XYZ file of C-alpha atoms in Angstrom:
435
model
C 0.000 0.000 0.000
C 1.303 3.687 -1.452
C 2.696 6.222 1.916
C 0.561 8.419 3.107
C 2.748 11.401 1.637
C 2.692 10.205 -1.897
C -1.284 9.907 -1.307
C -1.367 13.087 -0.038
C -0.118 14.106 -3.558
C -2.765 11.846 -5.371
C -5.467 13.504 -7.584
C -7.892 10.258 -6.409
C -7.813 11.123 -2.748
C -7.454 13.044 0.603
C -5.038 11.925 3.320
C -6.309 13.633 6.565
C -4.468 13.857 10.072
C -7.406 14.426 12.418
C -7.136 11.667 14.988
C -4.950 11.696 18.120
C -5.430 7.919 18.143
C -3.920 7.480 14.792
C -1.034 9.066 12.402
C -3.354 9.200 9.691
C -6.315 8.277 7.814
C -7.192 7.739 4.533
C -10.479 8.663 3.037
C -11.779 7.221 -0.058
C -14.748 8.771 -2.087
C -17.041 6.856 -3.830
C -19.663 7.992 -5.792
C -23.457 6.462 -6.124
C -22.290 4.429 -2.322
C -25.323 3.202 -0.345
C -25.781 3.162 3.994
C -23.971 -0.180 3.603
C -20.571 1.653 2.543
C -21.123 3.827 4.460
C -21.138 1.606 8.042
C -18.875 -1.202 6.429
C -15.987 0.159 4.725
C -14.687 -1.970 2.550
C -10.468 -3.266 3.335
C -8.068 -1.389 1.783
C -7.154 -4.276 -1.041
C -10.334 -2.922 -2.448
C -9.869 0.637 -1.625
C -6.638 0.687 -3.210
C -8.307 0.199 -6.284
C -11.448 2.773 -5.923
C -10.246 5.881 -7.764
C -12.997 8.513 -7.673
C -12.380 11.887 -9.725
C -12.009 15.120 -7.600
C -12.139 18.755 -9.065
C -10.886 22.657 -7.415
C -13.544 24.851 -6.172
C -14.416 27.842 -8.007
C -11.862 29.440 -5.226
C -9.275 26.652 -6.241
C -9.025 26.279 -2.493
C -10.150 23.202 -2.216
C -11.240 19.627 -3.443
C -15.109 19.126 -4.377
C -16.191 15.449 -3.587
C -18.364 13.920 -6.242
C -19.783 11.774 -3.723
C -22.121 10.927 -1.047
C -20.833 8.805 1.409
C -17.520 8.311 2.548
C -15.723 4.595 3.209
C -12.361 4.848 5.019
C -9.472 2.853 6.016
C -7.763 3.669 9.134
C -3.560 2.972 9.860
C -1.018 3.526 11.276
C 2.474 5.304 9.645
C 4.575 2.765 11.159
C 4.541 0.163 8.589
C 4.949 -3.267 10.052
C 3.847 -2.395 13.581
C 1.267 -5.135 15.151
C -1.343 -3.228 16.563
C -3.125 -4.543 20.054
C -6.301 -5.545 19.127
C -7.229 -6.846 22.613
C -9.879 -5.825 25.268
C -9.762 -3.512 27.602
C -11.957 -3.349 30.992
C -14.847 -0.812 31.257
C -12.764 0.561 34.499
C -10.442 2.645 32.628
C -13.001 4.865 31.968
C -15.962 4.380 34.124
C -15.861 4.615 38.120
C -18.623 2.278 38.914
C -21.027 -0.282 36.951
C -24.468 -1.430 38.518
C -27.069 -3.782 37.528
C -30.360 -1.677 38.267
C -33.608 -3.584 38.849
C -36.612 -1.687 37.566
C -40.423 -2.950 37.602
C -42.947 -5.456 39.923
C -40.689 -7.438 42.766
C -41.755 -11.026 41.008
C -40.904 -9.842 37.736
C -38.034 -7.517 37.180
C -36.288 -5.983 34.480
C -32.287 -5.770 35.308
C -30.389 -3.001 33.097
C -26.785 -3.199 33.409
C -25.327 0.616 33.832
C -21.933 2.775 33.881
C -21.617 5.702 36.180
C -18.692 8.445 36.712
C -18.592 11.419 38.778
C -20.394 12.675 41.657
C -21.615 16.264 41.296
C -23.025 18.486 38.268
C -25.936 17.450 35.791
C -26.853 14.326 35.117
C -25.653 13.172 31.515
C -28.104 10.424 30.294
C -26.027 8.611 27.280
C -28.330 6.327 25.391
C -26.393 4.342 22.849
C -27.374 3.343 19.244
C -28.903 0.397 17.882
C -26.494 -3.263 18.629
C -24.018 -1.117 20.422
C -23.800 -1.019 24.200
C -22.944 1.617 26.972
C -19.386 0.683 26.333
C -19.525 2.858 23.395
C -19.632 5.959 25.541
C -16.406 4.684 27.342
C -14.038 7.299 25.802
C -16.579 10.173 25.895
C -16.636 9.950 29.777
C -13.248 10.213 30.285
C -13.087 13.283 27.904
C -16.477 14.889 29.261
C -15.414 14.408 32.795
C -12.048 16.323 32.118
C -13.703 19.626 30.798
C -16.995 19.725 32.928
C -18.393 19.163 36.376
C -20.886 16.498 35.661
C -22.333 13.065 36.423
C -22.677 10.173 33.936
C -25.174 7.362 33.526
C -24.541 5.470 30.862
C -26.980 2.561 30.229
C -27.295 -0.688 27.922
C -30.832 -0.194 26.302
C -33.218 -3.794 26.236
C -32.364 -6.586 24.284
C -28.414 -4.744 24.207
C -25.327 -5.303 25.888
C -25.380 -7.280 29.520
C -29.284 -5.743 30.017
C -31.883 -8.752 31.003
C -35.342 -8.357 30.361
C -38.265 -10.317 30.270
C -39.476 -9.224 26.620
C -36.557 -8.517 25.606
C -37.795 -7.808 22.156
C -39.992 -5.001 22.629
C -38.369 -2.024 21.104
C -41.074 0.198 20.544
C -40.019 3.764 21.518
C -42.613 4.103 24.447
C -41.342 0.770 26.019
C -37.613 1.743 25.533
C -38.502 5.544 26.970
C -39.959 4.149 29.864
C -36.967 2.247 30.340
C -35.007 5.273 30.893
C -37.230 7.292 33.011
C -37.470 3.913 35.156
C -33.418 3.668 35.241
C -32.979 6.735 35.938
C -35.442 6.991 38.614
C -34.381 3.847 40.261
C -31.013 5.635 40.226
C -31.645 9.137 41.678
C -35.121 9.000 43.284
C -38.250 10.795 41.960
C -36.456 14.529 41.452
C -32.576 13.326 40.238
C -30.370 15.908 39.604
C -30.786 18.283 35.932
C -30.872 15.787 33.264
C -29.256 16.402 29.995
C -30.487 13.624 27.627
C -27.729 12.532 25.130
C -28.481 9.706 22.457
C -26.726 8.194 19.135
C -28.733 6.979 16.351
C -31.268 5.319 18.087
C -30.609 5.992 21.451
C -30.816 9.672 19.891
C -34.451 8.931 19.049
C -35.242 7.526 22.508
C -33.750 10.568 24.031
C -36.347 12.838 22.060
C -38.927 11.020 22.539
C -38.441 11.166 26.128
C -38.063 14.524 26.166
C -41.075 15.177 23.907
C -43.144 13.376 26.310
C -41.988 14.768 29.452
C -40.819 11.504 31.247
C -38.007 12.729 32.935
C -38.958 16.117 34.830
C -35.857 17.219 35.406
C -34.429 17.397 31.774
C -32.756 20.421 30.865
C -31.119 19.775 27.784
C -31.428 17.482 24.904
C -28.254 16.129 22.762
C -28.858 14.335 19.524
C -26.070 12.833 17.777
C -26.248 11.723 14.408
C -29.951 11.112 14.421
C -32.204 12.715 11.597
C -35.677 11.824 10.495
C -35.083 12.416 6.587
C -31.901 10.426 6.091
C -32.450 7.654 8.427
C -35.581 6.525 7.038
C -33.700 6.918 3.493
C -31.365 4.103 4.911
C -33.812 1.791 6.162
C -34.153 -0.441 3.266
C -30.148 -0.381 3.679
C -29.765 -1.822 7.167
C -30.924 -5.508 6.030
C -27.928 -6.047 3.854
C -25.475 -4.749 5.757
C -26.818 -6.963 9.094
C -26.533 -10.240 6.419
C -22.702 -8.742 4.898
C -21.464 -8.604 7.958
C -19.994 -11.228 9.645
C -22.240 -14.133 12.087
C -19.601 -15.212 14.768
C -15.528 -14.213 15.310
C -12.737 -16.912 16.652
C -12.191 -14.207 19.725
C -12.593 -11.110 20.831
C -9.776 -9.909 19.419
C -10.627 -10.900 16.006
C -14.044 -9.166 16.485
C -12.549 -5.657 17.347
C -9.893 -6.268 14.791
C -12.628 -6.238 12.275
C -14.938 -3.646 13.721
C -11.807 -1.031 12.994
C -11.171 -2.452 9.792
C -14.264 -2.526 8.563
C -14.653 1.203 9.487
C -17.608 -0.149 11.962
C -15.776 2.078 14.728
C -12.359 4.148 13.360
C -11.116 4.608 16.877
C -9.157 1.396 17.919
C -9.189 2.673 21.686
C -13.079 3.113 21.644
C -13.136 -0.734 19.887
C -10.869 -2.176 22.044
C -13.366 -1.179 25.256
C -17.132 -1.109 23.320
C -16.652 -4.177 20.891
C -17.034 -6.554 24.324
C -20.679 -5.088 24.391
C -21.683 -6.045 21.484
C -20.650 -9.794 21.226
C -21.008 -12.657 23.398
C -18.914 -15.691 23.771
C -21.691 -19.048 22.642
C -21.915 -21.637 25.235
C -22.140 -24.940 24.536
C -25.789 -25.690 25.569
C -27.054 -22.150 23.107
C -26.741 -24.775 20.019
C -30.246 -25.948 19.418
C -31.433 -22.230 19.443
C -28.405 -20.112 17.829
C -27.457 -20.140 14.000
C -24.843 -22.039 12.521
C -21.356 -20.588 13.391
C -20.013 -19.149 10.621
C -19.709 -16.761 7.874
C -22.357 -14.754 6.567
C -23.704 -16.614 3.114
C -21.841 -15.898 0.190
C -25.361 -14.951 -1.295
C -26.178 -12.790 1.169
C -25.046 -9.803 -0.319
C -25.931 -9.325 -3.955
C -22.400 -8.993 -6.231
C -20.351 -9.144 -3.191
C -16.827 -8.614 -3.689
C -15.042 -11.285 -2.567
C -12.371 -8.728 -1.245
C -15.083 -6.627 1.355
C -15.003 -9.979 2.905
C -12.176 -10.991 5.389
C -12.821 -14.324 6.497
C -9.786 -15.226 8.962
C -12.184 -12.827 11.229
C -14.706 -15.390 11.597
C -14.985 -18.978 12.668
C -14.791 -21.496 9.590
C -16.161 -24.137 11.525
C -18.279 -26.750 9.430
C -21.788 -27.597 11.179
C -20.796 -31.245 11.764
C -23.853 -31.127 15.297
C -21.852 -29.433 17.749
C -21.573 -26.084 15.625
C -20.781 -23.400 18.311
C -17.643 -24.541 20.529
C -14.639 -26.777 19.454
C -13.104 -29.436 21.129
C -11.208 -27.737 23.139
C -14.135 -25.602 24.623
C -13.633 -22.513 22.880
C -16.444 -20.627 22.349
C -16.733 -18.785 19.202
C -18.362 -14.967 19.881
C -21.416 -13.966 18.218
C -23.672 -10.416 17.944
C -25.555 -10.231 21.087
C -28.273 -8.466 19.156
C -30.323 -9.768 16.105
C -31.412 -6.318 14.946
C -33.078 -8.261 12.174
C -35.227 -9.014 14.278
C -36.676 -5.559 15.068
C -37.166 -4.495 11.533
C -40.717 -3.705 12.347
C -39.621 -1.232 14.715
C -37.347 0.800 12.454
C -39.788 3.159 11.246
C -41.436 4.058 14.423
C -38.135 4.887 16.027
C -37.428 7.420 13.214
C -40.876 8.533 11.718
C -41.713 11.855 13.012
C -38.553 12.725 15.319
C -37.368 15.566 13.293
C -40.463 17.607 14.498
C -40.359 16.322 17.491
C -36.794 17.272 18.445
C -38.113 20.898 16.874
C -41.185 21.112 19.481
C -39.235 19.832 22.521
C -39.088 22.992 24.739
C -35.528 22.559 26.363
C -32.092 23.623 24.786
C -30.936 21.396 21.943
C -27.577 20.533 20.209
C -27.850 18.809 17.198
C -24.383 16.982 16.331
C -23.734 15.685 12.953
C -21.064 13.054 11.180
C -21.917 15.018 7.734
C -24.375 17.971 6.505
C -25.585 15.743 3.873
C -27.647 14.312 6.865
C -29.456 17.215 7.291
C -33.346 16.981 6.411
C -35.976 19.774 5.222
C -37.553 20.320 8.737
C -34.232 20.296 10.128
C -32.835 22.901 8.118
C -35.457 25.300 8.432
C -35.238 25.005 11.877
C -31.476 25.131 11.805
C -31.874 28.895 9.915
C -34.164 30.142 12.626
C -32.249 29.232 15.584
C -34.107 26.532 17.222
C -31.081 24.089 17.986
C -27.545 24.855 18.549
C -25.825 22.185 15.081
C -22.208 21.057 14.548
C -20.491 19.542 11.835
C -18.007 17.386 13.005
C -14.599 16.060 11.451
C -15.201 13.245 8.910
C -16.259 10.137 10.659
C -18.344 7.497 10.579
C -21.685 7.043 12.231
C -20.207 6.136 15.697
C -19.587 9.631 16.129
C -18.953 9.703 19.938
C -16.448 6.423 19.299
C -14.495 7.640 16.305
C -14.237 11.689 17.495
C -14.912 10.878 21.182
C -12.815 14.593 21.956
C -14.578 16.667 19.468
C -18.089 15.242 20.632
C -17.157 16.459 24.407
C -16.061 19.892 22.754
C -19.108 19.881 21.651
C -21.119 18.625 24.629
C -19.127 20.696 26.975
C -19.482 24.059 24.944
C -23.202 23.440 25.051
C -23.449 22.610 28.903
C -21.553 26.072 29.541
C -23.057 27.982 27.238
C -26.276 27.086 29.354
C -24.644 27.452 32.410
C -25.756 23.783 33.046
C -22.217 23.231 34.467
C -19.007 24.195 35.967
C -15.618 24.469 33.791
C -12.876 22.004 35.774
C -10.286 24.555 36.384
C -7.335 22.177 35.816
C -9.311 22.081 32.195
C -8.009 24.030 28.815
C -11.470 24.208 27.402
C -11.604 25.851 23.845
C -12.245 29.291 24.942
C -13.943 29.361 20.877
C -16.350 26.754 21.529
C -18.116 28.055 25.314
C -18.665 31.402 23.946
């Protein structure tokens, strides 16, 4: 593969250095790309051979993209170095993690939760759909540096290490009745000011939890990467790229070895800590009611590229009856989540929420991966001031793993700017941002 200076000279691409995390990355442009490229980048022995055309601006300043979406491949400068692709433990960024019981004594619902800091609003993260509250791990580190503030952090129903007893009911009033119960099992009936902060789907939950005034003490509302118009574009997306991707993974390892590959999450920190909440190791006694162990189909993606697939990620096991564990015991890891399984949900978390986040009557930051996202109600209310909107550096959808510093920029400028917290004074906030 070419160095990233003789790239950087390349009329086919742009070779940006906007990650502390990384050297470099290389973006690749492709025109007429669908959601799927979008969440699952392709590896670079394709992208090395993806050449879209770029052209000046009329300034000649800079490059105009003929394209929609963006795949990327993320490396490192130091050719030949082994990255560590293994887990680390939620503890290196949370200070506590509690399994909260919620509902009737003889039949509660457990939701597994992260918490840090002891004083200042209450930040209410609400992940997106088949990640967990890992994916918030780096965020709370960074948030906690710049702000006073508390953070809950929970893994939604059917996600992460959360038990429930219908544990596929995803219907937005179920799921925003789970966080009004969480939260209240937490902090009492009057917890501290909530700010409500939710990706993708978890974004949705959060505004329609707002909009419906289950938490009382909400201040502020926090959408990240969530928009009415272009999400319900991508629905009839989302199928293929649940069947591309792949069923099980030999280890952990392998799994968050292909998450940053893939361009799933482009922040191998945030992968190494979130990826563990969104597998599961198979035990032996789950084969007569899990799939086959394996890779996807090879039909399951029409005119797959052989080369978007890397198999040595995923267990090759034949089903010979025994399917999920080898002979010595070793469990292969599989999604914890079947989100195709809660297709019929899709719409109703999306349908409506861009006039809903409009009408909620609190202060609300609207952050964004790309302003292609942007929908018609959302701009017009954009241009008349109703919601505070960032752009942020280019990223994928995991906005809060990839960029988890420019997110708590973001978050912190806004909590500030509202006076809904307290600078730390050992903090270098960007002066720019809180004004």
């Amino acid at each position: 593969m070419p160095q990233p200076n003789s790239l950087c000279c390349s009329s086919w691409c742009t070779c940006l250095d906007h990650s502390r995390q990384y050297n470099c990355r290389l973006v690749y442009y492709l025109p007429n790309c669908c959601l799927l490229s979008e969440l699952s980048s392709p590896p670079p022995s394709f992208c090395s051979q993806v050449k879209a055309k770029t052209q000046p601006d009329d300034d000649g300043s800079n490059l105009k993209v003929l394209c929609r979406f963006v795949c990327a491949y993320m490396w490192t400068s130091n050719v030949g170095q082994k990255l560590d692709y293994s887990p680390v433990s939620w503890q290196e960024y949370f200070e506590q993690m509690e399994d909260v019981s919620v509902g009737q004594t003889d039949s509660r619902d457990v939701f597994r939760v992260y918490k840090a800091g002891r004083e200042g609003p209450l930040l209410v993260l609400l992940h997106g759909g088949g990640h967990s509250a890992l994916s918030w791990a780096l965020f709370t580190t960074a948030i906690a540096a710049r702000v006073g503030c508390q953070v809950l952090a929970m893994d939604l129903r059917g996600h992460g290490d959360t038990l429930v007893r219908q544990s596929d009911d995803f219907s937005t009033q179920t799921m925003s009745s789970d966080v009004a119960n969480v939260v209240r099992a937490c902090h009492g009936e009057i917890p501290p000011p909530v700010v409500l902060i939710g990706h993708g789907v978890g974004g949705a939950i959060a505004v329609h939890v707002a909009s419906n005034a289950l938490m009382p003490t909400a201040v502020g509302l926090v959408a990240i990467d969530v928009v009415e118009g272009s999400a319900m574009e991508a629905l009839h997306s989302i199928q293929n790229f649940l069947k591309g991707r792949p069923k099980s993974f030999k280890s952990l390892d392998h799994a968050i070895e292909w998450s940053v590959k893939s361009g799933q999450i482009r922040n191998l920190e945030s992968a190494r800590v979130s990826m563990v909440g969104q597998i599961k190791r198979c035990e032996t006694e789950e084969d007569d009611v899990l799939e086959r162990a394996g890779p996807a189909r090879d039909d399951a993606v029409e005119d797959r590229n052989e080369e978007f697939y890397d198999r040595s990620y995923v267990n090759d096991e034949e089903n010979t009856g025994t399917g999920h564990c080898d002979d010595e015991g070793q469990g292969v890891y599989k999604w914890r989540i079947d989100l195709s399984k809660s297709e019929k949900y899709w719409d109703g978390w999306f349908r409506g929420t861009s006039n809903l986040f409009l009408a909620c009557n609190l202060p609300k930051l609207l952050l964004l991966a790309g302003i292609d996202r942007l929908d018609r109600d959302l701009t017009i209310g954009q241009m008349q001031g109703k919601f505070m909107m960032q752009v942020l550096p280019p990223c994928g959808h995991a906005v809060q793993e990839d960029q988890p510093d420019k997110v708590a920029d973001a978050v912190a400028a806004f909590l500030l700017r509202h006076k809904f917290a307290e600078a730390r004074k050992e903090a270098s906030p960007n002066s720019s941002l809180a004004d």
